[in-house]
Amino acid sequence: MTVDDTGSGADSNGADPGGAPHPLAVRLEALILGAERRYTPFQAARTAGVSMELATRFWRAMGFADVGQAKAFTEADVLALRRLAGLVEAGLLSEAMAVQVARSTGQTTARLAEWQIDSFLEGLTEPPEPGMTRTEVTYPIIELLLPELEEFLVYVWRRQLAASAGRVVQAADDEEMVDRRLAVGFADLVGFTRLTRRMEEEELGELVEAFETTAADLVAAHGGRLIKTLGDEVLYAADDAGVAAEIALRLIETMANDETMPELRVGIAFGTVTTRMGDVFGTTVNLASRLTSIAPRDAVLVDSDFAQELIRTAEAPASEAEAAEAAAAAEKEGEEPPTYRFALQPMWQRPVRGLGVVEPWLLTRRSEPSA
């Protein structure tokens, strides 16, 4: 579907209601979609063999605005409707699941498209010669980039799909495929609200972009999954507590070495998590968020389940006294002493709104990180 979903009152070809469409917008739309508008919503639904009610549900789930009975659809829109409805008819997806597929795809690609237009194409369409306008440069640039970006998008999606499918089939049982035990971490910039009052918008945007980029790179490099970014906060998850701990400490260390960055605090919890549409929900997520809000500056707080998981996997000793005893026993037997990556220090129990009394632990590193 080709209508604008911003609610601005303008349609996708840049015209105000009742006004003439911008000629370049019409050409760009035809280039990107590979076809011209030819169907009204009713005609598109009828041609696809889908009820108008179901077609509307799909279009709204994808983030497309209602257009009355204007001609706003192409053959590709009809084919997309037919494919989604066909999956339902074949019993491969329930109707509710098909709507979820439409919604998750629409939300993800809408954000990607906005970024590409606002940031990527804006930089590439600077007029190369005096007298040329950005409008004159835009069409040939998009014409060159479109097939490459499309191929790259499919490539990345397949890689991500393969990785996600691999994680699911390795789940211990069928229940764990939906409600899984994960380590969930929040990283939050300290004093961000005050920064918004002092910094220019452009500076603030650059800071947020640098933070999100650094966090995303560190999470991916060390085996975690970035769930979402919220400006001054990132949410990530990992199957392994040691991986989540390493990411948290790397984030603190990296940000501390950047003078342009505010201080950071991180909270991590371990437990059952419900995953939906790429997001995570449940008490474990809420606890991680609360731990972040009470964490000291440039420090990591974890819950007791996370601490016990690190102890169980020998990533951290239960106490430094226990570590010393184990080292002494190993030395007596002529063996190598156990090595631990992390240290845990129990903090005062405290009430946390909505979650009762929790026992946070301060997570630190027992040795310098390897390069």
XYZ file of C-alpha atoms in Angstrom, residues 184-316:
133
model
C 17.871 -9.466 30.618
C 19.872 -6.268 30.992
C 19.045 -2.563 30.896
C 21.776 0.061 30.403
C 20.774 3.638 31.210
C 22.590 6.947 30.736
C 22.711 8.891 34.014
C 21.323 12.434 34.048
C 19.964 12.285 30.500
C 16.980 14.522 31.295
C 19.316 17.290 32.472
C 21.378 16.891 29.315
C 18.324 17.480 27.136
C 17.976 20.952 28.684
C 21.639 21.921 28.215
C 22.521 20.478 24.814
C 21.500 21.594 21.357
C 19.217 19.178 19.513
C 21.905 18.204 17.021
C 24.432 17.516 19.792
C 21.889 15.477 21.703
C 21.074 13.457 18.605
C 24.748 12.721 18.004
C 25.200 11.606 21.630
C 22.204 9.260 21.478
C 23.357 7.823 18.157
C 26.880 7.244 19.511
C 25.493 5.537 22.620
C 23.117 3.307 20.662
C 25.806 2.396 18.123
C 28.387 1.548 20.793
C 25.883 -0.475 22.800
C 24.621 -2.365 19.748
C 28.164 -3.233 18.658
C 29.176 -4.471 22.122
C 26.015 -6.521 22.600
C 26.418 -8.213 19.209
C 30.183 -8.757 19.512
C 29.871 -10.605 22.822
C 26.950 -12.844 21.901
C 23.902 -10.990 23.207
C 20.827 -9.705 21.407
C 19.805 -6.073 21.316
C 16.063 -6.000 21.993
C 15.444 -2.266 21.615
C 16.843 1.199 22.186
C 14.945 3.973 23.958
C 17.187 6.996 23.431
C 18.998 7.043 26.762
C 18.430 3.348 27.466
C 19.104 0.015 25.776
C 17.548 -3.354 26.526
C 19.444 -6.525 25.692
C 19.151 -10.241 26.418
C 21.431 -13.269 26.480
C 20.910 -16.989 26.960
C 23.977 -17.186 29.187
C 24.485 -15.198 32.416
C 28.233 -14.917 31.793
C 27.592 -13.335 28.397
C 25.166 -10.809 29.900
C 27.663 -9.956 32.663
C 30.505 -9.440 30.190
C 28.349 -7.135 28.052
C 27.336 -5.065 31.084
C 30.897 -4.544 32.278
C 32.155 -3.809 28.760
C 29.466 -1.149 28.416
C 30.524 0.485 31.682
C 34.233 0.324 30.783
C 33.747 1.628 27.237
C 31.534 4.542 28.238
C 33.843 5.468 31.123
C 36.704 5.853 28.636
C 34.695 8.276 26.477
C 34.763 11.800 27.924
C 31.790 12.845 25.797
C 29.526 10.227 27.372
C 27.562 10.559 30.627
C 27.954 7.944 33.330
C 26.125 4.659 32.873
C 24.309 2.241 35.138
C 23.203 -1.305 34.343
C 20.714 -3.698 35.905
C 20.435 -7.408 35.045
C 17.944 -10.082 36.099
C 17.760 -13.780 35.239
C 14.565 -15.783 34.887
C 11.569 -16.704 32.779
C 10.827 -14.250 29.983
C 7.966 -14.128 27.503
C 9.000 -13.120 23.989
C 6.580 -11.491 21.553
C 7.295 -9.745 18.249
C 10.987 -9.406 19.057
C 10.339 -7.851 22.474
C 10.550 -9.379 25.955
C 8.046 -9.147 28.800
C 7.495 -10.359 32.341
C 8.633 -9.982 35.920
C 12.280 -10.619 35.007
C 12.264 -7.652 32.617
C 10.570 -5.427 35.194
C 13.125 -6.434 37.831
C 16.038 -5.627 35.525
C 14.539 -2.191 34.909
C 14.102 -1.541 38.643
C 17.668 -2.653 39.387
C 18.912 -0.186 36.784
C 17.075 2.677 38.477
C 18.762 1.975 41.844
C 22.225 1.038 40.531
C 25.154 3.316 41.480
C 26.785 5.335 38.712
C 29.145 3.314 36.509
C 28.089 0.105 38.252
C 26.138 -3.086 37.553
C 23.461 -4.464 39.889
C 22.085 -7.986 39.404
C 19.354 -9.970 41.109
C 19.941 -13.024 43.299
C 18.890 -15.500 40.576
C 21.466 -14.004 38.226
C 24.127 -14.144 40.953
C 23.326 -17.796 41.662
C 23.536 -18.615 37.951
C 27.045 -17.113 37.763
C 28.037 -19.121 40.848
C 26.501 -22.321 39.428
C 28.436 -21.979 36.169
C 31.687 -21.164 38.040
C 31.842 -17.694 36.490
C 31.978 -16.141 39.984
